[in-house]
mmCIF file of C-alpha atoms in Angstrom:
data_model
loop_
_atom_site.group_PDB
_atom_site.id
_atom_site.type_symbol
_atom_site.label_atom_id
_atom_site.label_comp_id
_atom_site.label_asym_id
_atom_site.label_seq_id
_atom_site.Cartn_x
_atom_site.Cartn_y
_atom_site.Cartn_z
ATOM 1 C CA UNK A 1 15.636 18.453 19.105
ATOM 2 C CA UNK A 2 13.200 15.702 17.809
ATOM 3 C CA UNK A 3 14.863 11.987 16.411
ATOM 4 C CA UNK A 4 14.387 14.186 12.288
ATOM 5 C CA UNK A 5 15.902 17.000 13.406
ATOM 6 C CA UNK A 6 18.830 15.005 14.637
ATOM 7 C CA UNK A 7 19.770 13.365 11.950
ATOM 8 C CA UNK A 8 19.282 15.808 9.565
ATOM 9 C CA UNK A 9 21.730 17.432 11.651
ATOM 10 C CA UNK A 10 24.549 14.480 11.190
ATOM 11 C CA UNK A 11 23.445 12.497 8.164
ATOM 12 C CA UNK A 12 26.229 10.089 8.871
ATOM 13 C CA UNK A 13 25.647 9.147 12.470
ATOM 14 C CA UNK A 14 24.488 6.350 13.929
ATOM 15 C CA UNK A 15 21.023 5.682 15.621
ATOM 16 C CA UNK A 16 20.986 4.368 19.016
ATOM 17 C CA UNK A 17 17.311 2.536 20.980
ATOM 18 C CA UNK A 18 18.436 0.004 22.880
ATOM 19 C CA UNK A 19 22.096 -0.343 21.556
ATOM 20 C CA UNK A 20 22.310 -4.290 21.915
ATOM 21 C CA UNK A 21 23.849 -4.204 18.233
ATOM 22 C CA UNK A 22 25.839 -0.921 18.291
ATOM 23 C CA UNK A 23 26.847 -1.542 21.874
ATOM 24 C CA UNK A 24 28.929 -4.564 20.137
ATOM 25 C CA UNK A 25 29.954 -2.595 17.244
ATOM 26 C CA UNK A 26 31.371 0.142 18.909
ATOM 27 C CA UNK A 27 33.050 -1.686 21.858
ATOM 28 C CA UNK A 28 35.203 -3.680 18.969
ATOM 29 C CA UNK A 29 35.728 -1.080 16.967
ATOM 30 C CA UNK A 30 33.846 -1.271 13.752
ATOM 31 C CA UNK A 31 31.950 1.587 14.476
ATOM 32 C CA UNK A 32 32.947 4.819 15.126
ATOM 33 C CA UNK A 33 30.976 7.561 14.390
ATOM 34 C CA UNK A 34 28.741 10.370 15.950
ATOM 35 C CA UNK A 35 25.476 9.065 17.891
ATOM 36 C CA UNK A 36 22.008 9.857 17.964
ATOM 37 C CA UNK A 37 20.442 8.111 20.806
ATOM 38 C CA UNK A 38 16.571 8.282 19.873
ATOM 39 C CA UNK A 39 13.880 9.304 22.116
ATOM 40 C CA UNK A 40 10.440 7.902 22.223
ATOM 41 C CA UNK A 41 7.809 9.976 21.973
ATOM 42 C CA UNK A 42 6.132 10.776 25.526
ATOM 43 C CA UNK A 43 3.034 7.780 25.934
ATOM 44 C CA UNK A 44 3.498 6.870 22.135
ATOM 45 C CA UNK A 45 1.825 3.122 21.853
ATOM 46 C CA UNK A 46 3.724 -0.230 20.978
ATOM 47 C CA UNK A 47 0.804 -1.560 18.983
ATOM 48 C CA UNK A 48 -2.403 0.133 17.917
ATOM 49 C CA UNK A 49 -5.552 -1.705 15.993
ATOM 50 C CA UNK A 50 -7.187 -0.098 13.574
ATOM 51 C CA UNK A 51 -11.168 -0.638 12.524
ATOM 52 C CA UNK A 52 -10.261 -3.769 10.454
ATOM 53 C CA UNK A 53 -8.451 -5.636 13.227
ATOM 54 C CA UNK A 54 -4.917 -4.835 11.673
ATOM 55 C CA UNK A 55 -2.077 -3.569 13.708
ATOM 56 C CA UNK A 56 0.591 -1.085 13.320
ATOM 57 C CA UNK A 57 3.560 -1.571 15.582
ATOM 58 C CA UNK A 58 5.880 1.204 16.576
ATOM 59 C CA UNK A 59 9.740 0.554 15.496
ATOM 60 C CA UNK A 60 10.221 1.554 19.512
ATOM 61 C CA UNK A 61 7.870 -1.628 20.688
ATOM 62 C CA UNK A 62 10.765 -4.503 22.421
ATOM 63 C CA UNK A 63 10.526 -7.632 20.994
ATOM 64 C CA UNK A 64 9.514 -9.146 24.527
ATOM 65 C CA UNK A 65 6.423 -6.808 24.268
ATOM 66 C CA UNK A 66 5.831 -8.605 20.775
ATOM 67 C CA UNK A 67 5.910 -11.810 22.101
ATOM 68 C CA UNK A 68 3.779 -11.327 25.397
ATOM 69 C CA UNK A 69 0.669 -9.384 23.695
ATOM 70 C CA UNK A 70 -1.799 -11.892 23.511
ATOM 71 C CA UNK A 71 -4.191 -10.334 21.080
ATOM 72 C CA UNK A 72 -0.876 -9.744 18.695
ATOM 73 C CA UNK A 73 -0.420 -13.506 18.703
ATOM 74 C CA UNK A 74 -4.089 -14.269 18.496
ATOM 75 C CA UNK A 75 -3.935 -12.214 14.806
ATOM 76 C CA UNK A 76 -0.452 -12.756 14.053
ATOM 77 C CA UNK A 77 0.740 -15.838 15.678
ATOM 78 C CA UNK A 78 3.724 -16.751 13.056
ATOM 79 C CA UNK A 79 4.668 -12.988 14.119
ATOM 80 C CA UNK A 80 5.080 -13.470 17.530
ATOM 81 C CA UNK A 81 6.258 -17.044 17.707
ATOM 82 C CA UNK A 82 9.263 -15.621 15.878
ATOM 83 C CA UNK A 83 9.719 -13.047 18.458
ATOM 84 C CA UNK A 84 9.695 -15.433 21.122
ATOM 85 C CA UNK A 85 12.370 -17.330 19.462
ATOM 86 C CA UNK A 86 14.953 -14.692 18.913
ATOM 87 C CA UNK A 87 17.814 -14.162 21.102
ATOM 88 C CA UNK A 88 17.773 -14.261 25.051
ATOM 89 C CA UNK A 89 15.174 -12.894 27.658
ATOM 90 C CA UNK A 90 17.454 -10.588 28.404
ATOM 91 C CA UNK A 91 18.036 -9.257 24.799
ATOM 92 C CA UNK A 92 14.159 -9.445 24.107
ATOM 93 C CA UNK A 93 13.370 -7.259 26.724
ATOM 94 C CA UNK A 94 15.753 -4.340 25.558
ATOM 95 C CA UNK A 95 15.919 -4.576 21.671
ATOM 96 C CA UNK A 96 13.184 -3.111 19.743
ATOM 97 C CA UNK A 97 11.788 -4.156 16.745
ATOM 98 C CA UNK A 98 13.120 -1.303 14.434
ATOM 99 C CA UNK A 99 16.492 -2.012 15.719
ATOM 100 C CA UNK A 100 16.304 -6.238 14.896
ATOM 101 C CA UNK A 101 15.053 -4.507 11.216
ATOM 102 C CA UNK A 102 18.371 -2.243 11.106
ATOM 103 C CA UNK A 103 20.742 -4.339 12.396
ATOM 104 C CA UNK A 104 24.325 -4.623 10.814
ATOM 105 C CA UNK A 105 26.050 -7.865 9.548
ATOM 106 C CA UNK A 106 27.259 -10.610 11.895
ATOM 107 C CA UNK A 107 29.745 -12.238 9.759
ATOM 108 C CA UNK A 108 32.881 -12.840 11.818
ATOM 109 C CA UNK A 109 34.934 -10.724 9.072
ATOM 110 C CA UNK A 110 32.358 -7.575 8.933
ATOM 111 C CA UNK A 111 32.926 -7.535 12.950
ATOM 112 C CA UNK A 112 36.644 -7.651 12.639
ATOM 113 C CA UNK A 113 38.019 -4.250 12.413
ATOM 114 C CA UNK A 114 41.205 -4.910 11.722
ATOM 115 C CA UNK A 115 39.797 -6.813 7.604
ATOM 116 C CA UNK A 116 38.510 -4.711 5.090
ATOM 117 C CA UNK A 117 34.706 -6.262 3.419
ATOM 118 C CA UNK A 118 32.228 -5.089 1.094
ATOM 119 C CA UNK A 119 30.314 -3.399 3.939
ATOM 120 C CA UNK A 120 33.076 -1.664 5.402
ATOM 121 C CA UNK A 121 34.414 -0.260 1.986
ATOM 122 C CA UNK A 122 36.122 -2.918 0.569
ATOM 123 C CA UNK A 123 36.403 -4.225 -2.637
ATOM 124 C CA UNK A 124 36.150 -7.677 -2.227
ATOM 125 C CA UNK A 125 33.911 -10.535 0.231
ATOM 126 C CA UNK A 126 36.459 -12.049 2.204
ATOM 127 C CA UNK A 127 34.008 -14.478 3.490
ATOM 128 C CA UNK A 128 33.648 -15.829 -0.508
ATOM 129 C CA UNK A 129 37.019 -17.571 -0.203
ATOM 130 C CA UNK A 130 37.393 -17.729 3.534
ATOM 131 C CA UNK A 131 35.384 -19.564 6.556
ATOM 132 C CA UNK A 132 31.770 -19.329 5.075
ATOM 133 C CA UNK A 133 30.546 -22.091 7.386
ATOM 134 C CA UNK A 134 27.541 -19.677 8.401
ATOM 135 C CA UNK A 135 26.942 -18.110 5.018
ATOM 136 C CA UNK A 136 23.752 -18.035 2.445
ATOM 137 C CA UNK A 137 23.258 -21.102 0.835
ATOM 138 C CA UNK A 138 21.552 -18.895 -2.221
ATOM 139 C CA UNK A 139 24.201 -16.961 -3.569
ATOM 140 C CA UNK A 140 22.270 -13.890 -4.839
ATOM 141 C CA UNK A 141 25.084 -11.125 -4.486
ATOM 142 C CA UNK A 142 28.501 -10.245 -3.573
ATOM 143 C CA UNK A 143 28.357 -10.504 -0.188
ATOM 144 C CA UNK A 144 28.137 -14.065 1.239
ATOM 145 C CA UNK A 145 27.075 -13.539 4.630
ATOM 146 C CA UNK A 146 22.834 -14.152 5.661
ATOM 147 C CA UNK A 147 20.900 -11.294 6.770
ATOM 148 C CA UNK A 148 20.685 -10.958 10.371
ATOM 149 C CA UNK A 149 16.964 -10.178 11.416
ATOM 150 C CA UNK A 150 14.848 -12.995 12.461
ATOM 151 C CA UNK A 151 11.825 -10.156 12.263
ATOM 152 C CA UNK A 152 12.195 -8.890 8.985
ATOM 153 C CA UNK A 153 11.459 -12.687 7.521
ATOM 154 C CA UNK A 154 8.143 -12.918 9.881
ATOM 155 C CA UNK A 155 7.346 -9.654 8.900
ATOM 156 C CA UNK A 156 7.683 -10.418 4.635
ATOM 157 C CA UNK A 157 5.516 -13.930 5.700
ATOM 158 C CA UNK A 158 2.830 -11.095 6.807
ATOM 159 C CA UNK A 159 3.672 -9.122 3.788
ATOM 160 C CA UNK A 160 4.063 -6.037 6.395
ATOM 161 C CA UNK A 161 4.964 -2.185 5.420
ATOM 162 C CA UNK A 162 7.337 0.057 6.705
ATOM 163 C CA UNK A 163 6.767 3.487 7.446
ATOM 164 C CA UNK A 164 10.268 5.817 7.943
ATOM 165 C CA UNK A 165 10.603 9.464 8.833
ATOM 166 C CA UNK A 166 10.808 10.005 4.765
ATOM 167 C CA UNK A 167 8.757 7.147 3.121
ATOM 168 C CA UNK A 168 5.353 5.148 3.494
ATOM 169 C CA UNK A 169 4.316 1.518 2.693
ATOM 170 C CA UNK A 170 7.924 0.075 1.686
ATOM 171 C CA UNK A 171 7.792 -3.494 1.451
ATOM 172 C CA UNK A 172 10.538 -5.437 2.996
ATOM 173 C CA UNK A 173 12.185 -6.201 -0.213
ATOM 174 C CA UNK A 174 12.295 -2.553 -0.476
ATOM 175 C CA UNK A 175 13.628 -1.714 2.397
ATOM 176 C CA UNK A 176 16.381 -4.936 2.758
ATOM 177 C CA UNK A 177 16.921 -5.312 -1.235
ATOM 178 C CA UNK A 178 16.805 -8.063 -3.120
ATOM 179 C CA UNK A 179 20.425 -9.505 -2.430
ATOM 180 C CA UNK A 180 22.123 -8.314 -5.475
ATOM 181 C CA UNK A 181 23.694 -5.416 -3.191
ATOM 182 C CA UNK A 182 26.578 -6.519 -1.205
ATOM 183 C CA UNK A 183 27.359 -3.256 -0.019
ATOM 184 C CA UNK A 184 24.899 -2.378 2.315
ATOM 185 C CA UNK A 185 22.622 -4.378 4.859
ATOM 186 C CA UNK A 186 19.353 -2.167 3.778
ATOM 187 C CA UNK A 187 18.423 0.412 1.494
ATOM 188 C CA UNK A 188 17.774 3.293 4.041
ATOM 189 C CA UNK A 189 19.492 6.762 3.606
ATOM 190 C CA UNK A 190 21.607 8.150 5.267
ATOM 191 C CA UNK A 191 19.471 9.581 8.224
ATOM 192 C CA UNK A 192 16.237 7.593 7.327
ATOM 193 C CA UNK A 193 14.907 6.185 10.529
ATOM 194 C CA UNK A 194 12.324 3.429 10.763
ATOM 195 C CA UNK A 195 8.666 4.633 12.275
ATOM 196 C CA UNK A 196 6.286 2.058 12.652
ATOM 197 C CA UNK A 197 5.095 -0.839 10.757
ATOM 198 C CA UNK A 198 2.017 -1.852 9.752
ATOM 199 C CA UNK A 199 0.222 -5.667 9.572
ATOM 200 C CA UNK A 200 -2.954 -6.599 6.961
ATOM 201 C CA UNK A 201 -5.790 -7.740 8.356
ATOM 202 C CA UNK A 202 -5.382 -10.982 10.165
ATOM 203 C CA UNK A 203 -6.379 -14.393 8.206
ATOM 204 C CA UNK A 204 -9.277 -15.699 9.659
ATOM 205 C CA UNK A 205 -8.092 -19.676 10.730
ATOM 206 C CA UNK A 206 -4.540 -19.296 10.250
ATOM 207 C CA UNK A 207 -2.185 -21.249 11.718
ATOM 208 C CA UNK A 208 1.096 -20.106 11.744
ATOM 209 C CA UNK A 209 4.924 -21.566 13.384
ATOM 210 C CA UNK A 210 8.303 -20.293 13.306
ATOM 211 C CA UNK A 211 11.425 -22.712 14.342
ATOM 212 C CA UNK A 212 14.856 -22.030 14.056
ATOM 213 C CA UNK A 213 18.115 -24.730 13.697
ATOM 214 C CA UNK A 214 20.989 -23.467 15.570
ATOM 215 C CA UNK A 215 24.768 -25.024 16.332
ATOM 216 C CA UNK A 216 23.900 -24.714 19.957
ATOM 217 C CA UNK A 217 20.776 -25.270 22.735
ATOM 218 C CA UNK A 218 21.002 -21.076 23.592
ATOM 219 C CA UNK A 219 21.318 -17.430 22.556
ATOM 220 C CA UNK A 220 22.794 -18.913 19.107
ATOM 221 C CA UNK A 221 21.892 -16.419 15.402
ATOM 222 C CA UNK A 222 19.840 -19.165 13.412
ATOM 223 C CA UNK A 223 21.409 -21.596 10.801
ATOM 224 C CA UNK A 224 18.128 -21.584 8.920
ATOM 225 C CA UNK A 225 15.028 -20.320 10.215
ATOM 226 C CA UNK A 226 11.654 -20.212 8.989
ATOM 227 C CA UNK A 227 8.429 -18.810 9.082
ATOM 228 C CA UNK A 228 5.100 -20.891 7.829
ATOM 229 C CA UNK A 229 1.298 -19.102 7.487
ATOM 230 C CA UNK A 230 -1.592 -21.484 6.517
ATOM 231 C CA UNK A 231 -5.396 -21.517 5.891
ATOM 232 C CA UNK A 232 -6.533 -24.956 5.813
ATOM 233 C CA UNK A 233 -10.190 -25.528 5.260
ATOM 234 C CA UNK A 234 -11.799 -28.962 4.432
ATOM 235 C CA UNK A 235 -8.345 -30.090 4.024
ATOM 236 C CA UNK A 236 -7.428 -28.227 1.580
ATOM 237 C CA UNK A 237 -4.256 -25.394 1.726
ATOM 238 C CA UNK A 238 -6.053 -22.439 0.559
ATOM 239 C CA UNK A 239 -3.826 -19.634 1.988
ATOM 240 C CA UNK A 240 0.394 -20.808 2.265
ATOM 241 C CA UNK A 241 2.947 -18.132 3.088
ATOM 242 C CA UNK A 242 6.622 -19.471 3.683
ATOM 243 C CA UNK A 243 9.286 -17.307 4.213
ATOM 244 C CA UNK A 244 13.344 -18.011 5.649
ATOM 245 C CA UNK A 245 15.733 -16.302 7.121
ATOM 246 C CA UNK A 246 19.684 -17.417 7.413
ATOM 247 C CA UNK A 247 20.248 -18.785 3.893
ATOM 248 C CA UNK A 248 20.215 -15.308 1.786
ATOM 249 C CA UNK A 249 21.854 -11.785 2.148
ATOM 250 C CA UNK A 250 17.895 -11.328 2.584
ATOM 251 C CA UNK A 251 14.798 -12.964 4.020
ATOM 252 C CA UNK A 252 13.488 -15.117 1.034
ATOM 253 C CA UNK A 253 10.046 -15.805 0.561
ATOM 254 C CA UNK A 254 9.959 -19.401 -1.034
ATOM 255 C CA UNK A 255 7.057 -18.657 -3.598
ATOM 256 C CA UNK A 256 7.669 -22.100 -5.179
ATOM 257 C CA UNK A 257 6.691 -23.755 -2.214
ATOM 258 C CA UNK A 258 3.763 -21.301 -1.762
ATOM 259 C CA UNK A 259 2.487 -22.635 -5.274
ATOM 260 C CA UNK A 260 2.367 -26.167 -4.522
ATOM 261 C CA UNK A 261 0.738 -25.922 -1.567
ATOM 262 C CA UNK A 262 -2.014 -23.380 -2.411
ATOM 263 C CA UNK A 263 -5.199 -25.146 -3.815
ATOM 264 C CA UNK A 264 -3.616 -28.708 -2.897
ATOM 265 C CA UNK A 265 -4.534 -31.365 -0.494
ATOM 266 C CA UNK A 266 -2.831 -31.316 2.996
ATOM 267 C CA UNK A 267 -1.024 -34.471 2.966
ATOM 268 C CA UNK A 268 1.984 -35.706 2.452
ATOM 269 C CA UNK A 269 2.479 -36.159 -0.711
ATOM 270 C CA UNK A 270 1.756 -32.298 -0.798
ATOM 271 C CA UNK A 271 4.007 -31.556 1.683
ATOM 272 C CA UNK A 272 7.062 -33.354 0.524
ATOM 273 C CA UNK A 273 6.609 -31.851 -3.190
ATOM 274 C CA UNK A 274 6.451 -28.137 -1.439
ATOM 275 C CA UNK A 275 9.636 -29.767 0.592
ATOM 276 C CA UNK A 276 11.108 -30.381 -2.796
ATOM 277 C CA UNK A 277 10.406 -27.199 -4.224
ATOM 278 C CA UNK A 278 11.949 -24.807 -1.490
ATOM 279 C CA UNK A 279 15.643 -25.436 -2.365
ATOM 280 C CA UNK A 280 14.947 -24.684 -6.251
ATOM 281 C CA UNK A 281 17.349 -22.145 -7.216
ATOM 282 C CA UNK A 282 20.143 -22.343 -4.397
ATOM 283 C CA UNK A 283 23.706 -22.003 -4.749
ATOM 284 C CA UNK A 284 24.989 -23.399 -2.111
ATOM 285 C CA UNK A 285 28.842 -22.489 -1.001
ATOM 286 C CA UNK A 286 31.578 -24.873 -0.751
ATOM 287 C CA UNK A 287 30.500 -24.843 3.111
ATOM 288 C CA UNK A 288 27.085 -24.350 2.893
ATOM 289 C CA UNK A 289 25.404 -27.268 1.375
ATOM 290 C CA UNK A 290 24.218 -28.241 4.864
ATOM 291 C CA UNK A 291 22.117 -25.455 5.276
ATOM 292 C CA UNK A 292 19.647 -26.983 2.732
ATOM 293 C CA UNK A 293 19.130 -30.093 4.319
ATOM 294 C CA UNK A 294 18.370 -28.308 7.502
ATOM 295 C CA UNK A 295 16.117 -26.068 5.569
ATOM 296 C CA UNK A 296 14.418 -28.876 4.288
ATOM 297 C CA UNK A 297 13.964 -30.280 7.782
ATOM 298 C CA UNK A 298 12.482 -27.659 9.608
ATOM 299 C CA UNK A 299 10.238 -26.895 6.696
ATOM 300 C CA UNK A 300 8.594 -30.713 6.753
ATOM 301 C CA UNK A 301 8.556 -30.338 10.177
ATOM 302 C CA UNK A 302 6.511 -27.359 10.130
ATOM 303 C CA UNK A 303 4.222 -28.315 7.409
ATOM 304 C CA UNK A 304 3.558 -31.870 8.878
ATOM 305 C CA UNK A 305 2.588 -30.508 12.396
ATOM 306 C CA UNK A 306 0.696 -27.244 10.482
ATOM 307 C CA UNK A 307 -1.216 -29.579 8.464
ATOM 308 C CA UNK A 308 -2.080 -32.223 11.339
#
């Protein structure tokens, strides 16, 4: 029976590639359903280029493989630098990249069985008026706990599409939401798997970094992490793509800070005013205020070594 046929079979079950997510899940508890356990397709590619030098990666491709291609990081470098970031060696080398994509919650109450949240059926966020230390710092829905994948905000920054056993070309706004939904961690049906995803065609100069703050030096999920995509010719920023991860129920692309450095001198006064410009809008928690200094951080940090 192929991966389609299986869950058209059991529309509620659960999909299984590596398992480094589930694995967790279902040892505590939280999940308990019926399996699939997906089979890649016999001498299917990680990565293929097409004419134009863009690249469509399979949902099956690890996220070690992501990080090791050299030619992926020579096109995509913001791409892979996240990859290399995220997790362990020992996690990169099993998880695959549609799995980091479809990956549940990791707010402490979500993983506790035993507590009812939005995402388990519940009525209520339990984080809201709990222990939010780790939660968004822009308050865009009910739930109050970030989005988990580290890819999915490198992938936005490349403004990459996702192709799923039912639908083409879905943004990843389209397939994570917009925040406003507290009920779910993506919009996928029941049964939708993820397929491949494909890349534009790689900006010619770029420079591109990813860094992540953590509370500890290893195998920590990110506080804040961001992903920054630049063109800079005669000093000038003439392409800027910023995008975060850890301070939303989504990855947010910070289009504010986009605007001020597009068409503007790379310097510092630039760089603090797109500094400036990336917390507009936030709504912090009690517990969360933090998280916006650190974003600020790691974003002059990345802009001042980018533009150097």
């Amino acid at each position: 029976m192929t991966n389609s046929a299986a869950a058209a079979a059991a529309p509620s079950a659960e999909f299984r590639a590596a398992g480094t997510d589930l694995s967790e899940r279902r040892r505590s508890g939280v999940s308990r359903g019926p399996l699939i356990d997906l089979v890649r397709p016999t001498d299917a590619p990680d990565i293929v280029w097409n004419e134009n030098g863009a690249a469509r990666i399979s949902a099956f491709a690890t996220i070690a493989t992501l990080a090791a291609d050299a030619k992926l990081a020579a096109a995509y470098p913001g791409l892979t630098a996240a990859a290399a970031g995220l997790a362990t060696p020992q996690i990169r080398h099993v998880a695959t990249l549609g799995g980091n994509l479809a990956q549940r919650s990791r707010c402490w109450y979500f993983r506790d069985p035993h507590i009812p949240c939005l995402k388990k059926g519940g009525e209520v966020c339990p984080a809201r008026d709990g222990n939010h230390l780790y939660g968004v710092a822009f308050d865009l829905g009910p739930c109050v706990a970030p989005h988990p994948s580290t890819m999915a905000a490198a992938l936005m920054a490349y403004d990459a599409t996702v192709t799923t056993d039912q639908r083409q070309h879905l943004g990843i706004t389209a397939l994570l939401g917009d925040g406003s939904n507290g009920y779910a961690d993506n919009l996928l049906a029941p049964g939708e798997m993820i397929q491949s995803l494909d890349l534009g065609v790689p900006a010619a100069g770029e420079r591109a970094l990813y860094r992540r703050a953590i509370s500890r030096s290893y195998a920590e999920w990110p506080l804040v992490e961001i992903v920054v995509r630049a063109v800079i010719t005669e000093g000038t920023f003439k392409v800027a793509r910023v995008t975060a991860g850890g301070i939303a129920p989504v990855p947010l692309r910070l289009n504010g800070t986009e605007s001020v450095l597009e068409g503007a001198t790379a310097n510092a006064a630039t760089i603090e005013k797109a500094v400036a410009q990336s917390v507009a809008g936030a709504k912090p928690l009690v517990m969360t205020g933090y998280k916006l200094d650190l974003l600020r951080g790691l974003l002059r940090d990345l802009l001042e070594r980018i533009a150097a």
